[in-house]
CSV table of C-alpha atoms and ligand atoms in Angstrom, one decimal:
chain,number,residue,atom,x,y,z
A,1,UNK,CA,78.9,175.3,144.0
A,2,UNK,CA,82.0,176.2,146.3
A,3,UNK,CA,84.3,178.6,144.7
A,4,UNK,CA,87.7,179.4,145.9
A,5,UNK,CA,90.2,182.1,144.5
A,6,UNK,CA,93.8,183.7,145.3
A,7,UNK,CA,97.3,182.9,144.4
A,8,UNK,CA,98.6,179.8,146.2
A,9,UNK,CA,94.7,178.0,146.1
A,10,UNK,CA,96.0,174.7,144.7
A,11,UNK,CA,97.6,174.6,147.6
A,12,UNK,CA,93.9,173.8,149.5
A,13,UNK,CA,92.7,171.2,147.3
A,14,UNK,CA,93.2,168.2,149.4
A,15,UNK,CA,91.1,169.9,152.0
A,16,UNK,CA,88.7,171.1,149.3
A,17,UNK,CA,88.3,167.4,148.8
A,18,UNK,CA,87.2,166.6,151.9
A,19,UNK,CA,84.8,168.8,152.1
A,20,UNK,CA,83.0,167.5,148.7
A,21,UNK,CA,83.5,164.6,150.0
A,22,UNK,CA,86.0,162.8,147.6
A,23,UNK,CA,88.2,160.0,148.6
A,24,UNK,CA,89.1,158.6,145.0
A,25,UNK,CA,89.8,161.1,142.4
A,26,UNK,CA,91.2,160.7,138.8
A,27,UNK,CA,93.1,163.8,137.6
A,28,UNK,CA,92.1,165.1,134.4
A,29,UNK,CA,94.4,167.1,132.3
A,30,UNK,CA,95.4,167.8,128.4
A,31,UNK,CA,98.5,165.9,127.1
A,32,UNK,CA,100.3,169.4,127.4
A,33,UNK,CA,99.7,169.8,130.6
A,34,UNK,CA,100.3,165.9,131.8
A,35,UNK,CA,103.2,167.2,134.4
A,36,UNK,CA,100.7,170.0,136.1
A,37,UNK,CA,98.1,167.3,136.3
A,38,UNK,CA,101.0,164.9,138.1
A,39,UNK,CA,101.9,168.1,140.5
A,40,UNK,CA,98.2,168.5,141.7
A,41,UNK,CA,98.3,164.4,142.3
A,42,UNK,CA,100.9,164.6,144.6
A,43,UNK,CA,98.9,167.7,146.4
A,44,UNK,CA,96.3,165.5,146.6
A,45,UNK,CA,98.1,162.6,148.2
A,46,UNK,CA,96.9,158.8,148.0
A,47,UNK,CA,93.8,159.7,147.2
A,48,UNK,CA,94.4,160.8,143.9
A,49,UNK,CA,94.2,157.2,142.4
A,50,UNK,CA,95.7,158.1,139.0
A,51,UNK,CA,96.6,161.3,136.3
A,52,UNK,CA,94.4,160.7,132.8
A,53,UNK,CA,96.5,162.8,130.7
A,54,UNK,CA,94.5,162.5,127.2
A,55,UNK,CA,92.1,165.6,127.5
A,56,UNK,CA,91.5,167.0,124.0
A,57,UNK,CA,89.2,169.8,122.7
A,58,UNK,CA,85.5,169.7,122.1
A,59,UNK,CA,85.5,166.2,123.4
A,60,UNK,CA,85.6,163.3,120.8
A,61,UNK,CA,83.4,160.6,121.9
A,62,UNK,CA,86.2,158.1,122.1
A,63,UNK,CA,88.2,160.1,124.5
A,64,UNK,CA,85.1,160.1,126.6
A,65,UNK,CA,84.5,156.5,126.7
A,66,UNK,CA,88.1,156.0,127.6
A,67,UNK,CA,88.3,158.1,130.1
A,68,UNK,CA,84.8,156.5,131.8
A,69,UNK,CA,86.2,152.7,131.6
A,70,UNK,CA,89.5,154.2,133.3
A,71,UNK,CA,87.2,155.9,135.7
A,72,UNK,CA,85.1,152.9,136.4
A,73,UNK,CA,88.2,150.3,136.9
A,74,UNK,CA,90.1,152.4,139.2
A,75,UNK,CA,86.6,153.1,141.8
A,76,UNK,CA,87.2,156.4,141.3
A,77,UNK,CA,84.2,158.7,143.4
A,78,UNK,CA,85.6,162.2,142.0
A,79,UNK,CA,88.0,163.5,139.4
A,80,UNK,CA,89.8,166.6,139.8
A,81,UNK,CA,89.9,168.4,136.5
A,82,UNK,CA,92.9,170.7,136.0
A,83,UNK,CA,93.0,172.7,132.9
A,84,UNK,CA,90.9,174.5,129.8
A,85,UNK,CA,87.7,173.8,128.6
A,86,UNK,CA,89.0,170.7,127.7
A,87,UNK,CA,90.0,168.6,130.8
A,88,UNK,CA,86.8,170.2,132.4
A,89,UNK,CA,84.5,169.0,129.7
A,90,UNK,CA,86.3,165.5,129.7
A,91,UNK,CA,85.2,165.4,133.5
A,92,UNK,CA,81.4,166.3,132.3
A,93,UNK,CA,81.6,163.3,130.0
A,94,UNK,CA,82.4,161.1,132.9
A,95,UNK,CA,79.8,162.7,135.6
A,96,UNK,CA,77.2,162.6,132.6
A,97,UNK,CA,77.8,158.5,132.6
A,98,UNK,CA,78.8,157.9,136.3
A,99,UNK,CA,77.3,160.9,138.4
A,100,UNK,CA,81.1,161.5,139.6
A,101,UNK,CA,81.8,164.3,141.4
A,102,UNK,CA,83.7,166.9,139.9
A,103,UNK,CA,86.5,169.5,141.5
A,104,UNK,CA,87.7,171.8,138.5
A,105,UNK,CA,91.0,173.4,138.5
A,106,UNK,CA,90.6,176.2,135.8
A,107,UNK,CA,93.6,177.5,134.2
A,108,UNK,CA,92.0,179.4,131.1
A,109,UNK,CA,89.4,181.6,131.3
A,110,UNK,CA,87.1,179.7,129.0
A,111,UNK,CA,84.6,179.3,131.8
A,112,UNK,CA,83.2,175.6,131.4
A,113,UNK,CA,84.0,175.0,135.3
A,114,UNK,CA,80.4,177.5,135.8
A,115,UNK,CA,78.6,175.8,133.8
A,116,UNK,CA,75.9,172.5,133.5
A,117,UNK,CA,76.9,172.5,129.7
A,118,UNK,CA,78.5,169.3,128.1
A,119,UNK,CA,79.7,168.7,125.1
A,120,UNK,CA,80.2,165.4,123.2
A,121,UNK,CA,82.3,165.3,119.4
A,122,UNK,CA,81.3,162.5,117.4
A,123,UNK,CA,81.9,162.2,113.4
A,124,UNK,CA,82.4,165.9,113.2
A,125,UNK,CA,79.2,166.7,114.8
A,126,UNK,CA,79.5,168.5,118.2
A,127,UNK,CA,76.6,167.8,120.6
A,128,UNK,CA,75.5,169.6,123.4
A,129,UNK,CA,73.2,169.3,126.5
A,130,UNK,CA,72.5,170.7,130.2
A,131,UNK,CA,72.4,168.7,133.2
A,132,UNK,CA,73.3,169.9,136.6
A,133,UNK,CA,75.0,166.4,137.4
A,134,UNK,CA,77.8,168.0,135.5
A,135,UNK,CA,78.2,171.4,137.0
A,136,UNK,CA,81.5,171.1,139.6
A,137,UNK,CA,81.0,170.8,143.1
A,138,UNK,CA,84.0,173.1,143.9
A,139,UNK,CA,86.0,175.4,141.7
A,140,UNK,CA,89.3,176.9,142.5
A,141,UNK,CA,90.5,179.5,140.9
A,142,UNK,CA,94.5,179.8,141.5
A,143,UNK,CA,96.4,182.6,139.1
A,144,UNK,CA,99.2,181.1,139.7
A,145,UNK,CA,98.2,178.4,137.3
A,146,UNK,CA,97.9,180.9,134.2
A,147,UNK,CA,100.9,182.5,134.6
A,148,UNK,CA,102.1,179.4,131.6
A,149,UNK,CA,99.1,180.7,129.5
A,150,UNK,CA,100.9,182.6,126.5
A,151,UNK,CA,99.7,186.0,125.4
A,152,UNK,CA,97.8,184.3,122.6
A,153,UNK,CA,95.6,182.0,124.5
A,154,UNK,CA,95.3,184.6,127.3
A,155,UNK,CA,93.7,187.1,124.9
A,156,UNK,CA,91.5,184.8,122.8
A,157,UNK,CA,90.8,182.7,125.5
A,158,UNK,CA,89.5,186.0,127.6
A,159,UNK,CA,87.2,186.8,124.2
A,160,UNK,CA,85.7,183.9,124.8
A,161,UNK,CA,84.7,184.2,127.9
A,162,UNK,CA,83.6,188.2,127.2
A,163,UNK,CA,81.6,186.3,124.4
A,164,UNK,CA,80.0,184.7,127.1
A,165,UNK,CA,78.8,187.7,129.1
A,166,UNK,CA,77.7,189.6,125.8
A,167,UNK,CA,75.2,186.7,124.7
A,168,UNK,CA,73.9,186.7,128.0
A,169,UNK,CA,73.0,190.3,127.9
A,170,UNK,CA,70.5,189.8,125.1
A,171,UNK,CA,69.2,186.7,125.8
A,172,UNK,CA,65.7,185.4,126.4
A,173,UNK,CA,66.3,184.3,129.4
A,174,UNK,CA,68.3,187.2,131.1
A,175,UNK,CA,68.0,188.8,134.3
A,176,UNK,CA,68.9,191.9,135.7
A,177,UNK,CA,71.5,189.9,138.3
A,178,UNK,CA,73.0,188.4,135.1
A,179,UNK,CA,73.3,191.7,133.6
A,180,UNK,CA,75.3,193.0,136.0
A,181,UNK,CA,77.9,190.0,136.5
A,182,UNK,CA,77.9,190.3,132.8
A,183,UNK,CA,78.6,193.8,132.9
A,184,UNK,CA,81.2,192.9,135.8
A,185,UNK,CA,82.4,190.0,134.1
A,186,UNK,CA,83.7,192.2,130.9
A,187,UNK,CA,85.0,195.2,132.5
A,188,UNK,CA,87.3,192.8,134.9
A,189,UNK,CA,89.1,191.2,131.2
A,190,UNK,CA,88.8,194.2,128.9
A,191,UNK,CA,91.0,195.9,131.4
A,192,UNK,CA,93.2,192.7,132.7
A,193,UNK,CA,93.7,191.4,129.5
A,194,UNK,CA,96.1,194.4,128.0
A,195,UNK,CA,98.1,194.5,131.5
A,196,UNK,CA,98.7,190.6,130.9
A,197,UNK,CA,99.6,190.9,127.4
A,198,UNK,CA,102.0,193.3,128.3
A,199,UNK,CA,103.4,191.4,131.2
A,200,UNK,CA,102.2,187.7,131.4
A,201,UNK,CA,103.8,187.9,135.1
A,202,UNK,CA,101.5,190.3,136.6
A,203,UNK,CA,99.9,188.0,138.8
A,204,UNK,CA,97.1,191.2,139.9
A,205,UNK,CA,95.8,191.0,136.4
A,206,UNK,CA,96.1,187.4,135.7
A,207,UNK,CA,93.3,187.3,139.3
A,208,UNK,CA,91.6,190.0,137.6
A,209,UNK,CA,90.7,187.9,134.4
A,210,UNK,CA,90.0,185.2,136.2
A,211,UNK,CA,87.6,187.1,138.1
A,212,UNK,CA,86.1,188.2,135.1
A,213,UNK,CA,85.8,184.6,134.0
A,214,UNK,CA,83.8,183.6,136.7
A,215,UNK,CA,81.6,186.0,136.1
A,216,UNK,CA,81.1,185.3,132.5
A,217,UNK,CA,80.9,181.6,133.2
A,218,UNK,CA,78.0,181.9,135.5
A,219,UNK,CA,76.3,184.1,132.7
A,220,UNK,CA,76.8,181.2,129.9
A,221,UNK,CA,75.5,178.8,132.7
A,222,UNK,CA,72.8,180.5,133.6
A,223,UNK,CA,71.3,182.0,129.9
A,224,UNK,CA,70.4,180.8,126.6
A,225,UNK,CA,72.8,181.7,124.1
A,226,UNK,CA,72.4,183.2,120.9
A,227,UNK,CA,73.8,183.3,116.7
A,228,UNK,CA,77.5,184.0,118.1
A,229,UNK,CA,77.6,180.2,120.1
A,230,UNK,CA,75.9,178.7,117.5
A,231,UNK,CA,78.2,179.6,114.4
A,232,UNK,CA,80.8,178.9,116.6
A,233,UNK,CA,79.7,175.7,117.4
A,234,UNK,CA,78.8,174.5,113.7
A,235,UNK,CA,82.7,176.7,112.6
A,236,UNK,CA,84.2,174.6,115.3
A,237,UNK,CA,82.6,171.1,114.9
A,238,UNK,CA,82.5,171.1,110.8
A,239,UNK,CA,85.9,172.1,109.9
A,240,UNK,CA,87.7,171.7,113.4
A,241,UNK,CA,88.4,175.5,113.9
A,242,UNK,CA,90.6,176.4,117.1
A,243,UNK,CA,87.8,177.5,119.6
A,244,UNK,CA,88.8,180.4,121.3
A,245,UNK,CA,90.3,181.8,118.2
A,246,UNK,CA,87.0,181.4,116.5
A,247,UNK,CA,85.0,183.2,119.3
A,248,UNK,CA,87.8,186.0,119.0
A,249,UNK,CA,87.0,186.7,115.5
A,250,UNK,CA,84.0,185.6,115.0
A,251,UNK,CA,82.7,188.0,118.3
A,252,UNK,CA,82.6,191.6,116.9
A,253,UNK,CA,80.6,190.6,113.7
A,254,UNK,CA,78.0,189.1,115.2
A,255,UNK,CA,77.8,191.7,118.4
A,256,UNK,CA,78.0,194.5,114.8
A,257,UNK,CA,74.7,192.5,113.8
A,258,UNK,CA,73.1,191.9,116.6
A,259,UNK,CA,73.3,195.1,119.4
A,260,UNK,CA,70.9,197.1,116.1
A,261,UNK,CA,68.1,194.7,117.8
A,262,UNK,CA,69.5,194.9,121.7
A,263,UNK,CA,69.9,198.1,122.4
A,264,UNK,CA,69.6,197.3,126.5
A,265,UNK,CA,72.5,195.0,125.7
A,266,UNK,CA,74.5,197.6,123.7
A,267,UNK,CA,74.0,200.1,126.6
A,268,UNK,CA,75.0,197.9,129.1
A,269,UNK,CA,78.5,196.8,127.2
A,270,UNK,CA,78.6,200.3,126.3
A,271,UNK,CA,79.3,201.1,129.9
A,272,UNK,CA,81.3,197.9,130.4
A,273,UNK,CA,83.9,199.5,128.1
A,274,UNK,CA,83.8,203.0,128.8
A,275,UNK,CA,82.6,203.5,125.6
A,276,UNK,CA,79.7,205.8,123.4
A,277,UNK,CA,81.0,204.1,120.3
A,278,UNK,CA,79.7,200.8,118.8
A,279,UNK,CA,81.0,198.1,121.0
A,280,UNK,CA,81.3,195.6,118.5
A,281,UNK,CA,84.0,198.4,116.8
A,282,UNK,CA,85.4,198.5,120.6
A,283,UNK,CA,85.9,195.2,120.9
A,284,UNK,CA,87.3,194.2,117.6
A,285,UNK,CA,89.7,197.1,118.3
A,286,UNK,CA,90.5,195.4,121.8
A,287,UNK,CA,91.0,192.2,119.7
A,288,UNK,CA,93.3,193.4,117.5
A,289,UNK,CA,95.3,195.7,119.9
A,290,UNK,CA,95.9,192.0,121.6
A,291,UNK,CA,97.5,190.8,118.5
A,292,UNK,CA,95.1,187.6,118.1
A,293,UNK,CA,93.8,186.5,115.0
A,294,UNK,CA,91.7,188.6,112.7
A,295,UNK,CA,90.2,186.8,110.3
A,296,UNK,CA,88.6,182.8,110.0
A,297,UNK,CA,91.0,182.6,106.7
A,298,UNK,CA,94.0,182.9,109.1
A,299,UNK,CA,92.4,180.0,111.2
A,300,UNK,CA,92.4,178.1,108.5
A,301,UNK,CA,88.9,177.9,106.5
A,302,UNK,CA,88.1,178.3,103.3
A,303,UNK,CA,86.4,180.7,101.3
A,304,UNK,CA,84.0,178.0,99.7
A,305,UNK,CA,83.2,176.4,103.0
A,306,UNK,CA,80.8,179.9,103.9
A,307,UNK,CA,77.5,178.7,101.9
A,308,UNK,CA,78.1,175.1,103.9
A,309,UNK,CA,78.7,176.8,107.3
A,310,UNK,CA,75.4,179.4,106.4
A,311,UNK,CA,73.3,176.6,105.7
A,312,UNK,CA,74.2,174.4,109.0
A,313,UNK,CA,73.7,177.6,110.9
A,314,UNK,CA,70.1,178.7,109.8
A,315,UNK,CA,68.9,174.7,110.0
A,316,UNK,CA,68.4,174.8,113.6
A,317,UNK,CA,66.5,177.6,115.2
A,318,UNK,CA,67.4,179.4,118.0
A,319,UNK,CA,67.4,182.3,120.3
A,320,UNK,CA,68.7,185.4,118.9
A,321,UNK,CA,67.5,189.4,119.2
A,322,UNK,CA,67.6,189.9,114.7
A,323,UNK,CA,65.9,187.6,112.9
A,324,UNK,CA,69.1,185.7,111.3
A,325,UNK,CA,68.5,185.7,107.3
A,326,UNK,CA,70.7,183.8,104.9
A,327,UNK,CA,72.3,186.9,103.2
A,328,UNK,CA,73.1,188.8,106.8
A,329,UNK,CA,74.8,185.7,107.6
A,330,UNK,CA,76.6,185.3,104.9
A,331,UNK,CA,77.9,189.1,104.7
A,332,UNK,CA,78.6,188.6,108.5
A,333,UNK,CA,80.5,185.0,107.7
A,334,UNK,CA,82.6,186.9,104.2
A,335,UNK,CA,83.8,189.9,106.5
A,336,UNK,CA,85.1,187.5,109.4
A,337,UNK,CA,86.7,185.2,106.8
A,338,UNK,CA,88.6,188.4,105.2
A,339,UNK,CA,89.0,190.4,108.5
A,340,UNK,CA,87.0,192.9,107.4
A,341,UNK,CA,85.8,195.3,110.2
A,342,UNK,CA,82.4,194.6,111.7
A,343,UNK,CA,79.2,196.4,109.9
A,344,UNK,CA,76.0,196.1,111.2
B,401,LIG,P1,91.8,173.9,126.1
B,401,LIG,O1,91.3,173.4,127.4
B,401,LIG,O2,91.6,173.0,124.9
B,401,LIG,O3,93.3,174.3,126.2
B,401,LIG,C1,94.0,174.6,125.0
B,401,LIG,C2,95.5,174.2,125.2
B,401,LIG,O4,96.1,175.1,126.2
B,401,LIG,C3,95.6,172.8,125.8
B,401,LIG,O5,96.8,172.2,125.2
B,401,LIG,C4,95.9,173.1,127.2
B,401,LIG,O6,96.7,172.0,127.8
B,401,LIG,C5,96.7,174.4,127.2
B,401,LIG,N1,96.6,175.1,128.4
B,401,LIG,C6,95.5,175.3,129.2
B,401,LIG,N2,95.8,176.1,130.2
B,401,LIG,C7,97.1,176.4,130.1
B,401,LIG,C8,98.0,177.2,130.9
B,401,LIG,N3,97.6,177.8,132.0
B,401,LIG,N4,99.3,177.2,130.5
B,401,LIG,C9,99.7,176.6,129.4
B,401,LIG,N5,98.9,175.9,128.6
B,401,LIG,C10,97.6,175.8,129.0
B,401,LIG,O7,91.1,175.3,125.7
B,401,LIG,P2,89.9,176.1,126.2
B,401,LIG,O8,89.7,177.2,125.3
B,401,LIG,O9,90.0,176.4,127.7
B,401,LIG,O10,88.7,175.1,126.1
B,401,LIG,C11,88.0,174.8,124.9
B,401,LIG,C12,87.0,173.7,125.1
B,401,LIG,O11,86.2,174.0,126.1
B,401,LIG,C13,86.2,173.6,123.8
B,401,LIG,O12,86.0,172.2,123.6
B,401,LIG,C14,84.9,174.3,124.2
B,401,LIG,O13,83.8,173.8,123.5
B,401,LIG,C15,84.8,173.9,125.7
B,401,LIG,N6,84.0,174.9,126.5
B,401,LIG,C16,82.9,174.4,127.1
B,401,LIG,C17,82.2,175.3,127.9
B,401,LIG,C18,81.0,174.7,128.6
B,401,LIG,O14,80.3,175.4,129.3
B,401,LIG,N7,80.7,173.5,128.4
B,401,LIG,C19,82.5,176.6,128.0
B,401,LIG,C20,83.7,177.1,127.4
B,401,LIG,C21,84.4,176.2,126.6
């Protein structure tokens, strides 16, 4: 895909439309973000044909239809995405359907805008799928747009996208190009993300993460991810978990259980970090040092709900570098509920 980057980038969008080609685009955005989504229409001109302001997280299947019918009555050939995970995944659900075209405007560093992965909520059950139909045709990244993001979402937001580059390092499908972006990808936001925590203006760091986002995007698009995606998957689909805050804490526990059975991958985020000490210890240090949540009980689950979560989590096999046993799990699930510090 086309990517562009630099402060003031929103500012090329109608051109970036002709170039994909675009000459009716909805604008996707969250509810929160309705008046952003109305500023890039007007960038755009008259070929923005109309602002679909009802983006929400993980996709509920209803939202998707919605947003298709809108798509479908208005002719639209594109949408223009401008947002998180959210508005970009809403844009999937419709290019999934109708094969539109999709510009993403990222403004978190979740990283869906690299990706072929969609995502579809229905009855509390999140499903997902590849398909390159709905991997963006262009991506700009402008830092301007998360200089809004507050220090919360900026931190947990940026785990999430490290979480990205650390599954990819062990996964079945890695390569040694994916190991270095990865490597890239987590150096760039383990050192952005204190500078913006300290000053959410500094507009050096803000490109820095987003840098770093790229790079652990294209690492979740281009591997098989492991245990840590799948528990956060089932976390966030059974009892409707915040995402990003559930990569944040959920991250260091399974990295603690995992990197025993990767050590290529602990080496690699070893250096990533600057670091001889476990990097699972590292990172929930970094976690904490950015004042995020610690524990799933803050998030809101609830003690009871770990045998339920254990259970949906072991019924599907997948990918991972340690066999994944029922007890392991649950240790791993009782020490992120309490905020425990990650043991291997
Ligand atoms: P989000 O898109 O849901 O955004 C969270 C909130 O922050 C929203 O209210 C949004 O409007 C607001 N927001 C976003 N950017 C802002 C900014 N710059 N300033 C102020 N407010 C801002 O959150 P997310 O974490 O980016 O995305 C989560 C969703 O993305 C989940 O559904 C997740 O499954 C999905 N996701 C998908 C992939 C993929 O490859 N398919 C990858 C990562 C995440």
């Amino acid at each position: 895909m086309r990517v562009m980057m630099g402060a003031g980038v929103l500012n090329s969008l109608a051109h970036e439309l002709d170039e994909v080609g675009l000459e009716r685009v909805l604008v996707l955005c969250s509810p929160h973000q309705e008046d952003l989504g109305h500023a890039v229409a007007r960038i755009i001109g008259e070929r923005a044909v109309g602002v679909y302001p009802h983006a929400q997280m993980h996709v509920p299947v209803e939202t998707a239809t919605a947003a298709r019918e809108r798509a479908r009555e208005l002719g639209a050939d594109g949408c223009v995405a401008v947002g998180g995970g959210s508005a970009i995944g809403l844009g999937k659900a419709i290019a999934l359907e109708h094969e539109l075209k999709i510009v993403a405007v990222p403004t978190t560093y979740a990283g869906s805008e690299m990706t072929p992965v969609w995502g579809l909520t229905e009855s509390g059950r999140k499903r997902t799928g590849r398909d390159r139909r709905v991997l963006p045709a262009s991506v700009l990244y402008d830092p301007e747009l998360t200089l809004t993001l507050s220090p919360s979402l900026t931190s947990t937001s940026g785990m999430n996208a490290i979480a990205h580059a650390v599954e990819a390092l062990y996964a079945p499908d890695t390569a040694p190009i994916i190991n270095l972006m990865a490597q890239e990808g987590v150096q760039a936001l383990a050192a952005a993300l204190p500078a913006i925590v300290a000053d959410g203006a500094d507009i050096l760091a803000r490109a820095e993460a987003q840098y770093g986002a790229w790079l652990c995007g294209a690492c979740l698009g281009a591997t098989t991810m492991s245990l840590h995606h799948k528990l956060c998957h089932v976390l966030g689909g059974a009892l409707d978990l915040p995402h990003a805050d559930t990569h944040t804490v959920v991250l260091p526990h399974v990295l603690a259980y995992n990197l025993p059975s990767a050590p290529e991958a602990r080496a690699a985020l070893g250096q990533a970090l600057y670091t001889r000490e476990d990097p699972s210890v590292v990172l929930w240090e970094l976690s904490r040092s950015l004042q995020t949540p610690q524990s799933l009980r803050d998030l809101g689950m609830k003690e009871e709900s770990i045998d339920d979560i254990v259970e949906a989590t072991l019924a599907s096999p997948y990918a991972n570098p340690r066999e994944v046993t029922s007890d392991g799990l649950t240790g791993l699930l009782r020490r992120a509920w309490a905020g425990e510090a990650p043991v291997g």
